[in-house]
mmCIF file of C-alpha atoms in Angstrom:
data_model
loop_
_atom_site.group_PDB
_atom_site.id
_atom_site.type_symbol
_atom_site.label_atom_id
_atom_site.label_comp_id
_atom_site.label_asym_id
_atom_site.label_seq_id
_atom_site.Cartn_x
_atom_site.Cartn_y
_atom_site.Cartn_z
ATOM 1 C CA MET A 276 -15.835 202.167 -68.703
ATOM 2 C CA ALA A 277 -15.125 198.877 -66.943
ATOM 3 C CA GLY A 278 -14.477 197.235 -70.301
ATOM 4 C CA GLY A 279 -11.968 199.950 -71.192
ATOM 5 C CA LEU A 280 -10.101 199.476 -67.913
ATOM 6 C CA SER A 281 -10.088 195.739 -68.431
ATOM 7 C CA LEU A 282 -8.563 196.178 -71.896
ATOM 8 C CA VAL A 283 -5.921 198.570 -70.564
ATOM 9 C CA THR A 284 -5.094 196.151 -67.758
ATOM 10 C CA THR A 285 -4.813 193.265 -70.204
ATOM 11 C CA VAL A 286 -2.546 195.246 -72.522
ATOM 12 C CA ALA A 287 -0.410 196.344 -69.574
ATOM 13 C CA LEU A 288 -0.059 192.759 -68.346
ATOM 14 C CA VAL A 289 0.838 191.536 -71.835
ATOM 15 C CA LEU A 290 3.448 194.277 -72.216
ATOM 16 C CA LEU A 291 4.809 193.500 -68.756
ATOM 17 C CA GLY A 292 5.003 189.816 -69.616
ATOM 18 C CA LEU A 293 6.723 190.489 -72.937
ATOM 19 C CA GLY A 294 9.127 192.880 -71.260
ATOM 20 C CA THR A 295 9.950 190.316 -68.576
ATOM 21 C CA LEU A 296 10.416 187.621 -71.219
ATOM 22 C CA GLY A 297 12.677 189.893 -73.249
ATOM 23 C CA LEU A 298 14.693 190.739 -70.154
ATOM 24 C CA GLU A 299 15.108 187.047 -69.331
ATOM 25 C CA ILE A 300 16.118 186.172 -72.896
ATOM 26 C CA GLN A 301 18.771 188.882 -73.062
ATOM 27 C CA TYR A 302 20.047 187.802 -69.635
ATOM 28 C CA ARG A 303 20.388 184.187 -70.723
ATOM 29 C CA LEU A 304 22.262 185.287 -73.832
ATOM 30 C CA ARG A 305 24.780 187.251 -71.774
ATOM 31 C CA PRO A 306 28.131 185.535 -71.140
ATOM 32 C CA GLY A 307 28.316 186.559 -67.468
ATOM 33 C CA ASN A 308 31.656 186.236 -65.665
ATOM 34 C CA GLN A 309 33.269 184.398 -68.562
ATOM 35 C CA LEU A 310 36.863 184.640 -67.420
ATOM 36 C CA GLU A 311 38.931 181.465 -67.680
ATOM 37 C CA LEU A 312 42.403 180.480 -66.512
ATOM 38 C CA THR A 313 44.459 178.303 -68.858
ATOM 39 C CA ARG A 314 46.475 175.330 -67.615
ATOM 40 C CA GLY A 315 49.539 177.140 -68.888
ATOM 41 C CA GLU A 316 53.109 176.052 -69.478
ATOM 42 C CA TRP A 317 55.134 174.329 -66.769
ATOM 43 C CA ASN A 318 58.790 173.504 -66.255
ATOM 44 C CA LEU A 319 60.670 171.470 -63.685
ATOM 45 C CA ASP A 320 63.523 173.933 -63.114
ATOM 46 C CA LEU A 321 65.294 171.863 -60.456
ATOM 47 C CA SER A 322 64.999 168.196 -59.583
ATOM 48 C CA ASP A 323 67.241 166.361 -57.165
ATOM 49 C CA ASN A 324 66.700 164.101 -54.192
ATOM 50 C CA ARG A 325 66.304 167.024 -51.775
ATOM 51 C CA HIS A 326 64.918 169.952 -53.714
ATOM 52 C CA TYR A 327 62.362 170.465 -56.492
ATOM 53 C CA VAL A 328 61.456 173.751 -58.146
ATOM 54 C CA LEU A 329 58.488 173.920 -60.514
ATOM 55 C CA ARG A 330 57.532 177.043 -62.385
ATOM 56 C CA GLY A 331 54.337 177.657 -64.318
ATOM 57 C CA GLU A 332 52.983 180.535 -66.353
ATOM 58 C CA MET A 333 49.212 180.713 -66.757
ATOM 59 C CA GLU A 334 46.901 183.124 -68.521
ATOM 60 C CA PHE A 335 43.567 184.660 -67.554
ATOM 61 C CA GLN A 336 41.370 185.150 -70.620
ATOM 62 C CA ASN A 337 38.316 187.414 -70.695
ATOM 63 C CA LEU A 338 36.132 185.654 -73.260
ATOM 64 C CA THR A 339 33.372 188.265 -73.288
ATOM 65 C CA SER A 340 33.018 190.744 -76.150
ATOM 66 C CA ASN A 341 32.204 193.874 -74.140
ATOM 67 C CA LEU A 342 32.378 193.186 -70.394
ATOM 68 C CA GLU A 343 35.097 193.913 -67.877
ATOM 69 C CA ILE A 344 35.779 191.129 -65.375
ATOM 70 C CA MET A 345 37.703 191.733 -62.166
ATOM 71 C CA ILE A 346 39.978 189.318 -60.322
ATOM 72 C CA PRO A 347 39.924 190.374 -56.662
ATOM 73 C CA GLU A 348 41.450 187.172 -55.255
ATOM 74 C CA VAL A 349 43.901 184.495 -56.412
ATOM 75 C CA SER A 350 45.513 181.768 -54.319
ATOM 76 C CA ALA A 351 47.030 178.337 -54.864
ATOM 77 C CA GLN A 352 47.083 175.043 -53.005
ATOM 78 C CA LEU A 353 49.407 172.066 -53.465
ATOM 79 C CA THR A 354 48.805 168.377 -52.731
ATOM 80 C CA LEU A 355 51.744 166.000 -53.077
ATOM 81 C CA LEU A 356 51.340 162.320 -53.940
ATOM 82 C CA SER A 357 54.051 159.904 -52.916
ATOM 83 C CA LYS A 358 54.774 156.200 -52.546
ATOM 84 C CA ALA A 359 56.013 156.898 -49.018
ATOM 85 C CA SER A 360 55.201 159.138 -46.073
ATOM 86 C CA LEU A 361 55.337 162.894 -46.591
ATOM 87 C CA ASP A 362 56.695 163.478 -43.084
ATOM 88 C CA GLY A 363 59.698 165.798 -43.232
ATOM 89 C CA ILE A 364 58.803 167.126 -46.682
ATOM 90 C CA ASN A 365 57.954 170.820 -46.857
ATOM 91 C CA HIS A 366 56.649 172.878 -49.719
ATOM 92 C CA THR A 367 55.688 176.414 -50.630
ATOM 93 C CA ILE A 368 53.514 177.649 -53.466
ATOM 94 C CA LYS A 369 53.384 181.258 -54.549
ATOM 95 C CA VAL A 370 51.229 183.108 -57.088
ATOM 96 C CA ILE A 371 52.959 186.089 -58.696
ATOM 97 C CA PRO A 372 51.019 188.539 -60.894
ATOM 98 C CA ALA A 373 52.634 189.130 -64.287
ATOM 99 C CA HIS A 374 50.472 191.954 -65.642
ATOM 100 C CA ILE A 375 51.999 193.982 -68.461
ATOM 101 C CA ASP A 376 50.881 197.233 -66.841
ATOM 102 C CA ALA A 377 51.457 196.588 -63.128
ATOM 103 C CA GLY A 378 54.211 194.940 -61.122
ATOM 104 C CA ALA A 379 53.935 192.454 -58.278
ATOM 105 C CA ARG A 380 53.962 193.644 -54.672
ATOM 106 C CA GLU A 381 56.883 192.740 -52.444
ATOM 107 C CA ASP A 382 54.541 191.481 -49.711
ATOM 108 C CA ASN A 383 52.905 188.954 -52.114
ATOM 109 C CA TYR A 384 49.514 190.622 -51.680
ATOM 110 C CA TRP A 385 47.243 190.046 -54.672
ATOM 111 C CA PHE A 386 45.755 193.387 -55.667
ATOM 112 C CA GLY A 387 42.452 193.398 -57.540
ATOM 113 C CA TYR A 388 42.921 193.548 -61.290
ATOM 114 C CA ILE A 389 40.522 194.319 -64.157
ATOM 115 C CA VAL A 390 40.702 192.242 -67.329
ATOM 116 C CA LYS A 391 39.062 194.161 -70.137
ATOM 117 C CA ALA A 392 36.881 192.531 -72.786
ATOM 118 C CA GLN A 393 38.776 190.176 -75.109
ATOM 119 C CA LYS A 394 42.000 190.838 -73.185
ATOM 120 C CA THR A 395 44.306 188.635 -71.131
ATOM 121 C CA THR A 396 46.695 188.833 -68.226
ATOM 122 C CA ARG A 397 49.172 186.342 -66.820
ATOM 123 C CA ILE A 398 50.333 184.901 -63.531
ATOM 124 C CA LYS A 399 53.383 182.907 -62.533
ATOM 125 C CA VAL A 400 53.173 180.053 -60.044
ATOM 126 C CA LEU A 401 56.322 179.046 -58.187
ATOM 127 C CA ILE A 402 56.483 175.746 -56.278
ATOM 128 C CA GLU A 403 59.383 174.654 -54.083
ATOM 129 C CA ILE A 404 59.577 171.238 -52.416
ATOM 130 C CA GLU A 405 62.300 170.322 -49.938
ATOM 131 C CA GLY A 406 63.093 167.247 -47.879
ATOM 132 C CA GLN A 407 65.796 164.731 -47.020
ATOM 133 C CA ASP A 408 64.665 162.239 -49.666
ATOM 134 C CA LEU A 409 62.208 163.111 -52.424
ATOM 135 C CA LYS A 410 62.670 159.988 -54.572
ATOM 136 C CA ALA A 411 59.270 158.592 -53.559
ATOM 137 C CA LEU A 412 57.354 161.641 -54.784
ATOM 138 C CA GLN A 413 55.129 160.901 -57.765
ATOM 139 C CA SER A 414 53.099 163.955 -58.673
ATOM 140 C CA ALA A 415 51.857 167.358 -57.601
ATOM 141 C CA TRP A 416 48.192 168.324 -57.710
ATOM 142 C CA VAL A 417 47.891 172.096 -58.010
ATOM 143 C CA LYS A 418 44.664 173.997 -57.400
ATOM 144 C CA VAL A 419 44.669 177.640 -58.432
ATOM 145 C CA LYS A 420 41.625 179.291 -56.880
ATOM 146 C CA TYR A 421 40.438 182.626 -58.197
ATOM 147 C CA MET A 422 37.451 184.881 -57.715
ATOM 148 C CA THR A 423 35.757 186.515 -60.677
ATOM 149 C CA TYR A 424 33.763 189.682 -60.075
ATOM 150 C CA GLY A 425 31.456 191.067 -62.720
ATOM 151 C CA PRO A 426 27.844 191.115 -63.941
ATOM 152 C CA GLN A 427 27.055 187.821 -62.183
ATOM 153 C CA GLY A 428 28.530 188.996 -58.885
ATOM 154 C CA ARG A 429 31.342 187.115 -57.118
ATOM 155 C CA ILE A 430 31.870 183.718 -58.735
ATOM 156 C CA PRO A 431 34.641 181.472 -57.352
ATOM 157 C CA LYS A 432 36.495 179.243 -59.808
ATOM 158 C CA VAL A 433 39.313 176.702 -59.625
ATOM 159 C CA ARG A 434 41.841 175.521 -62.191
ATOM 160 C CA HIS A 435 43.173 172.038 -61.435
ATOM 161 C CA LEU A 436 46.557 170.858 -62.685
ATOM 162 C CA VAL A 437 48.478 167.626 -62.238
ATOM 163 C CA LEU A 438 52.253 167.700 -62.676
ATOM 164 C CA PRO A 439 54.580 164.665 -62.765
ATOM 165 C CA LEU A 440 57.574 164.643 -60.429
ATOM 166 C CA GLN A 441 59.268 161.350 -61.329
ATOM 167 C CA TYR A 442 60.348 160.162 -64.774
ATOM 168 C CA PRO A 443 61.370 156.512 -65.307
ATOM 169 C CA ASP A 444 64.497 155.735 -67.297
ATOM 170 C CA PRO A 445 63.439 155.162 -70.940
ATOM 171 C CA ALA A 446 66.449 152.904 -71.484
ATOM 172 C CA VAL A 447 65.213 150.225 -69.066
ATOM 173 C CA ILE A 448 64.240 147.132 -71.061
ATOM 174 C CA PRO A 449 60.492 146.499 -70.638
ATOM 175 C CA ASN A 450 59.236 143.099 -69.530
ATOM 176 C CA LYS A 451 58.238 140.837 -72.389
ATOM 177 C CA ARG A 452 55.099 138.758 -72.564
ATOM 178 C CA VAL A 453 54.434 136.288 -75.345
ATOM 179 C CA VAL A 454 50.980 135.623 -76.729
ATOM 180 C CA GLU A 455 51.605 132.304 -78.451
ATOM 181 C CA GLY A 456 51.318 132.480 -82.203
ATOM 182 C CA VAL A 457 50.296 136.130 -82.096
ATOM 183 C CA ALA A 458 52.847 138.617 -80.800
ATOM 184 C CA GLU A 459 55.406 139.645 -78.249
ATOM 185 C CA VAL A 460 53.899 142.252 -75.942
ATOM 186 C CA TYR A 461 55.868 144.877 -74.002
ATOM 187 C CA PRO A 462 54.066 147.060 -71.426
ATOM 188 C CA ILE A 463 55.923 150.393 -71.379
ATOM 189 C CA ARG A 464 56.193 152.327 -68.136
ATOM 190 C CA THR A 465 55.971 156.129 -68.259
ATOM 191 C CA HIS A 466 55.717 159.008 -65.850
ATOM 192 C CA LEU A 467 52.232 160.097 -64.800
ATOM 193 C CA LEU A 468 50.872 161.532 -68.032
ATOM 194 C CA THR A 469 49.260 164.954 -67.780
ATOM 195 C CA HIS A 470 48.100 167.901 -69.859
ATOM 196 C CA ILE A 471 51.701 169.083 -70.314
ATOM 197 C CA ASP A 472 52.514 165.934 -72.312
ATOM 198 C CA ASP A 473 52.213 165.357 -76.038
ATOM 199 C CA PRO A 474 51.499 161.805 -77.277
ATOM 200 C CA VAL A 475 54.140 162.018 -80.003
ATOM 201 C CA GLU A 476 56.871 163.100 -77.594
ATOM 202 C CA VAL A 477 55.838 160.431 -75.084
ATOM 203 C CA ILE A 478 56.114 157.709 -77.737
ATOM 204 C CA LYS A 479 59.473 159.035 -78.914
ATOM 205 C CA ARG A 480 60.807 159.083 -75.363
ATOM 206 C CA TYR A 481 59.599 155.742 -74.034
ATOM 207 C CA VAL A 482 58.758 153.502 -77.006
ATOM 208 C CA LEU A 483 61.128 154.278 -79.877
ATOM 209 C CA PRO A 484 64.250 153.161 -77.956
ATOM 210 C CA HIS A 485 62.765 149.633 -77.943
ATOM 211 C CA ALA A 486 60.829 149.583 -81.227
ATOM 212 C CA GLN A 487 61.570 147.741 -84.449
ATOM 213 C CA ALA A 488 60.160 148.028 -87.942
ATOM 214 C CA GLY A 489 56.664 146.555 -88.081
ATOM 215 C CA ASP A 490 55.916 147.127 -84.393
ATOM 216 C CA ILE A 491 52.595 148.536 -83.199
ATOM 217 C CA VAL A 492 52.115 150.858 -80.242
ATOM 218 C CA THR A 493 48.820 151.067 -78.391
ATOM 219 C CA LEU A 494 47.773 153.812 -76.005
ATOM 220 C CA GLY A 495 45.069 153.596 -73.375
ATOM 221 C CA GLU A 496 42.133 155.873 -74.119
ATOM 222 C CA THR A 497 42.171 157.477 -70.663
ATOM 223 C CA PRO A 498 45.848 158.572 -70.786
ATOM 224 C CA VAL A 499 45.232 160.128 -74.200
ATOM 225 C CA ALA A 500 42.267 162.059 -72.810
ATOM 226 C CA LEU A 501 44.365 163.213 -69.848
ATOM 227 C CA MET A 502 47.070 164.519 -72.183
ATOM 228 C CA GLN A 503 44.324 166.413 -74.011
ATOM 229 C CA GLY A 504 43.189 167.972 -70.727
ATOM 230 C CA ARG A 505 39.776 166.294 -70.873
ATOM 231 C CA PHE A 506 39.219 165.907 -67.136
ATOM 232 C CA TYR A 507 36.967 167.891 -64.816
ATOM 233 C CA HIS A 508 36.583 168.109 -61.083
ATOM 234 C CA PRO A 509 32.965 167.558 -59.959
ATOM 235 C CA SER A 510 33.016 170.989 -58.322
ATOM 236 C CA GLN A 511 33.338 172.473 -61.822
ATOM 237 C CA ILE A 512 30.197 170.728 -63.073
ATOM 238 C CA LYS A 513 26.665 171.988 -62.483
ATOM 239 C CA PRO A 514 24.173 169.155 -63.025
ATOM 240 C CA GLY A 515 21.050 170.279 -64.846
ATOM 241 C CA TRP A 516 17.481 169.020 -64.927
ATOM 242 C CA VAL A 517 18.188 166.220 -67.397
ATOM 243 C CA ALA A 518 21.329 164.885 -65.685
ATOM 244 C CA GLN A 519 19.736 164.860 -62.237
ATOM 245 C CA ARG A 520 16.896 162.665 -63.464
ATOM 246 C CA VAL A 521 18.407 160.449 -66.136
ATOM 247 C CA CYS A 522 21.312 159.269 -63.948
ATOM 248 C CA TYR A 523 18.890 157.182 -61.849
ATOM 249 C CA PHE A 524 18.291 154.859 -64.811
ATOM 250 C CA PHE A 525 21.824 153.426 -64.604
ATOM 251 C CA MET A 526 23.427 150.768 -62.452
ATOM 252 C CA PRO A 527 25.354 152.155 -59.456
ATOM 253 C CA THR A 528 28.634 150.961 -60.990
ATOM 254 C CA SER A 529 28.091 153.025 -64.152
ATOM 255 C CA SER A 530 29.986 156.286 -64.652
ATOM 256 C CA LEU A 531 26.658 157.797 -65.715
ATOM 257 C CA ALA A 532 24.925 156.920 -62.437
ATOM 258 C CA THR A 533 25.817 160.255 -60.820
ATOM 259 C CA ALA A 534 24.439 163.655 -61.734
ATOM 260 C CA CYS A 535 27.917 165.051 -62.419
ATOM 261 C CA GLY A 536 28.955 162.067 -64.513
ATOM 262 C CA MET A 537 25.786 162.340 -66.574
ATOM 263 C CA GLN A 538 26.171 166.101 -66.908
ATOM 264 C CA THR A 539 29.565 165.648 -68.551
ATOM 265 C CA LEU A 540 27.803 163.606 -71.228
ATOM 266 C CA VAL A 541 25.082 166.248 -71.549
ATOM 267 C CA ASN A 542 27.798 168.875 -71.979
ATOM 268 C CA GLN A 543 29.276 166.833 -74.825
ATOM 269 C CA VAL A 544 26.209 165.788 -76.814
ATOM 270 C CA GLY A 545 23.360 167.978 -75.561
ATOM 271 C CA SER A 546 20.355 167.388 -73.333
ATOM 272 C CA VAL A 547 17.958 166.639 -76.220
ATOM 273 C CA ARG A 548 20.124 163.769 -77.470
ATOM 274 C CA VAL A 549 20.486 162.323 -73.967
ATOM 275 C CA LEU A 550 16.721 162.528 -73.363
ATOM 276 C CA PHE A 551 15.988 160.904 -76.710
ATOM 277 C CA ALA A 552 18.548 158.171 -76.026
ATOM 278 C CA ILE A 553 17.165 157.341 -72.572
ATOM 279 C CA VAL A 554 13.541 157.219 -73.754
ATOM 280 C CA VAL A 555 14.252 155.045 -76.785
ATOM 281 C CA GLY A 556 16.888 153.022 -74.933
ATOM 282 C CA THR A 557 14.525 152.244 -72.061
ATOM 283 C CA ILE A 558 11.800 151.086 -74.428
ATOM 284 C CA ALA A 559 14.307 148.952 -76.345
ATOM 285 C CA LYS A 560 15.568 147.405 -73.107
ATOM 286 C CA LEU A 561 12.018 146.482 -72.091
ATOM 287 C CA LEU A 562 11.678 144.786 -75.471
ATOM 288 C CA GLY A 563 14.823 142.750 -74.833
ATOM 289 C CA LYS A 564 17.399 144.856 -76.673
ATOM 290 C CA PRO A 565 19.894 146.422 -74.216
ATOM 291 C CA GLY A 566 22.635 148.895 -75.134
ATOM 292 C CA VAL A 567 20.531 151.138 -77.382
ATOM 293 C CA PHE A 568 21.102 154.149 -75.110
ATOM 294 C CA TYR A 569 24.855 153.996 -75.751
ATOM 295 C CA GLN A 570 24.336 153.631 -79.487
ATOM 296 C CA LEU A 571 22.136 156.730 -79.578
ATOM 297 C CA ALA A 572 24.043 158.830 -77.032
ATOM 298 C CA GLY A 573 27.357 158.398 -78.838
ATOM 299 C CA GLU A 574 30.848 157.094 -78.147
ATOM 300 C CA GLN A 575 31.499 159.359 -75.162
ATOM 301 C CA ALA A 576 28.694 157.671 -73.214
ATOM 302 C CA ARG A 577 30.814 154.509 -72.979
ATOM 303 C CA LEU A 578 34.131 156.231 -72.377
ATOM 304 C CA ILE A 579 33.423 158.597 -69.481
ATOM 305 C CA ASP A 580 35.176 157.570 -66.252
ATOM 306 C CA ASP A 581 33.532 158.992 -63.155
ATOM 307 C CA VAL A 582 35.282 159.742 -59.871
ATOM 308 C CA THR A 583 37.395 156.764 -58.643
ATOM 309 C CA GLY A 584 37.621 155.510 -62.230
ATOM 310 C CA THR A 585 41.371 155.962 -62.689
ATOM 311 C CA LEU A 586 44.636 156.308 -60.774
ATOM 312 C CA PRO A 587 45.331 159.113 -58.243
ATOM 313 C CA PRO A 588 45.004 162.019 -58.297
ATOM 314 C CA TYR A 589 42.725 161.593 -61.308
ATOM 315 C CA ASP A 590 40.506 159.417 -59.119
ATOM 316 C CA GLN A 591 39.057 162.739 -57.922
ATOM 317 C CA PHE A 592 38.061 163.766 -61.459
ATOM 318 C CA ILE A 593 35.630 162.838 -64.194
ATOM 319 C CA VAL A 594 37.618 161.896 -67.294
ATOM 320 C CA LEU A 595 36.118 161.988 -70.776
ATOM 321 C CA GLY A 596 37.125 159.836 -73.695
ATOM 322 C CA PRO A 597 39.762 161.203 -76.087
ATOM 323 C CA ASP A 598 38.929 163.789 -78.702
ATOM 324 C CA ASP A 599 39.426 162.814 -82.369
ATOM 325 C CA PRO A 600 41.376 159.602 -81.657
ATOM 326 C CA GLN A 601 41.822 158.858 -85.361
ATOM 327 C CA ASN A 602 43.781 162.060 -85.841
ATOM 328 C CA VAL A 603 45.925 161.181 -82.821
ATOM 329 C CA VAL A 604 46.985 157.787 -84.210
ATOM 330 C CA ASN A 605 47.523 159.169 -87.709
ATOM 331 C CA THR A 606 49.818 161.843 -86.288
ATOM 332 C CA LEU A 607 51.689 159.250 -84.243
ATOM 333 C CA GLN A 608 52.335 157.119 -87.304
ATOM 334 C CA LYS A 609 53.483 160.111 -89.322
ATOM 335 C CA GLU A 610 55.885 161.302 -86.623
ATOM 336 C CA THR A 611 57.225 157.959 -85.353
ATOM 337 C CA GLY A 612 56.765 155.485 -88.200
ATOM 338 C CA LEU A 613 54.911 153.050 -85.936
ATOM 339 C CA GLY A 614 51.445 151.684 -86.472
ATOM 340 C CA ALA A 615 49.292 152.996 -83.635
ATOM 341 C CA ALA A 616 45.968 152.345 -81.964
ATOM 342 C CA ILE A 617 44.007 153.852 -79.090
ATOM 343 C CA VAL A 618 42.300 151.174 -77.044
ATOM 344 C CA ASP A 619 40.015 150.587 -74.093
ATOM 345 C CA VAL A 620 40.945 147.347 -72.323
ATOM 346 C CA ASN A 621 39.775 145.867 -69.032
ATOM 347 C CA ASP A 622 40.432 142.827 -66.863
ATOM 348 C CA LEU A 623 37.333 141.089 -68.242
ATOM 349 C CA LYS A 624 39.214 140.407 -71.497
ATOM 350 C CA ALA A 625 37.225 143.084 -73.315
ATOM 351 C CA VAL A 626 39.211 145.025 -75.914
ATOM 352 C CA LYS A 627 37.708 147.972 -77.771
ATOM 353 C CA ILE A 628 39.733 149.728 -80.452
ATOM 354 C CA LEU A 629 38.720 153.383 -80.698
ATOM 355 C CA ALA A 630 41.034 154.203 -83.594
ATOM 356 C CA ALA A 631 43.874 152.560 -85.503
ATOM 357 C CA THR A 632 46.143 153.497 -88.361
ATOM 358 C CA SER A 633 45.366 151.949 -91.714
ATOM 359 C CA GLY A 634 46.663 148.493 -92.490
ATOM 360 C CA LEU A 635 46.688 147.189 -88.924
ATOM 361 C CA SER A 636 45.046 143.897 -88.035
ATOM 362 C CA THR A 637 42.448 144.684 -85.399
ATOM 363 C CA ALA A 638 42.122 140.959 -84.686
ATOM 364 C CA LEU A 639 45.843 140.757 -83.869
ATOM 365 C CA ILE A 640 45.634 143.785 -81.563
ATOM 366 C CA GLU A 641 42.629 142.337 -79.756
ATOM 367 C CA GLN A 642 44.361 138.985 -79.255
ATOM 368 C CA ALA A 643 47.575 140.624 -78.056
ATOM 369 C CA LEU A 644 45.774 142.822 -75.519
ATOM 370 C CA ARG A 645 43.138 140.401 -74.263
ATOM 371 C CA GLY A 646 45.201 139.650 -71.166
ATOM 372 C CA ASN A 647 45.286 143.387 -70.378
ATOM 373 C CA PRO A 648 49.091 143.711 -70.211
ATOM 374 C CA ALA A 649 48.859 147.416 -69.331
ATOM 375 C CA GLY A 650 46.743 146.678 -66.248
ATOM 376 C CA ASN A 651 43.992 148.766 -64.690
ATOM 377 C CA ALA A 652 45.613 149.572 -61.342
ATOM 378 C CA ASP A 653 48.668 151.757 -60.674
ATOM 379 C CA GLU A 654 51.116 149.966 -62.992
ATOM 380 C CA GLN A 655 51.649 153.236 -64.879
ATOM 381 C CA THR A 656 52.146 151.360 -68.157
ATOM 382 C CA PRO A 657 49.685 153.169 -70.445
ATOM 383 C CA LEU A 658 51.630 152.190 -73.578
ATOM 384 C CA VAL A 659 51.993 148.702 -74.998
ATOM 385 C CA LEU A 660 54.434 147.768 -77.738
ATOM 386 C CA ILE A 661 53.189 144.873 -79.865
ATOM 387 C CA ARG A 662 55.633 142.924 -82.032
ATOM 388 C CA PRO A 663 53.717 140.565 -84.344
ATOM 389 C CA LEU A 664 55.176 137.053 -84.656
#
């Protein structure tokens, strides 16, 4: 009798365990509150010394196949960046629902809205900036905060956007530097490059007015990544087990020395690859061969810029390296006729060429850029025109 009860108990525990395991597996496979807000399309409707009007249209996308996600709250916050004091400058920012089946309220109250599976809805964001003199304004950092409500409960999310407010005159002749026996080098100033920019259009606007046949244009790897939208606020990143432990193996000055910085790499290449790279890399370093981790972890491991790694307001973000840089330079050459390269240059005379169009002399590019003509501070000259001698 006791043996029979023991068998029944064992079977019941096994079934309970299998049921719990099955429940956990199906939960982990569920998408949860997978509702995302795009960065959208933005226009500077009005721009003068006393009044700016920016208008954006963004889209909520329910990425789940069979779940309804609710949006009970949406709000927006604006931070202005300027070369001068912001005293006397006022701004408003308004979020306006643009649902196809419901109009906006006159009192600007956001009413809860359901986004059905695989469906979308839109919002408009209106920004007005007023003051006696707005010429010193540089950029606007927009944070659209929204609450998702669904199977995972209430999950707050934020979409960050950076919008340029000042555009330098493309006709201004850039300063020339001469690298003896190699090339003339022209750092090209641009506006603050953001996700609303396209590399081809940027080159056409700022470089082509000064270019000649045979010239080469180089782009910094970070500005290219920013134009691709490859930047993340640390609040958007959830460090996992691997990132929280592996980050301690790096020097404090490394962009991988924080859990969030490391997690961005994990998100790109996977936790297994990062673990393998750190184990093998550590052993190799003990045997006198440093740098193996970066070889095994992939190109992004070297290119990630952690918080404070670039100019404001991107100093608050983690910026990845560019995606498919070879395709970027090939497209640039096709559309502009210029040889092109994406580079990573620093003040230590280190020049790394991530991608270049065919036929270019990498040795010439390295020599021309060794003095870091684009700079690493707030010069805002992410493009360099090289004219071989």
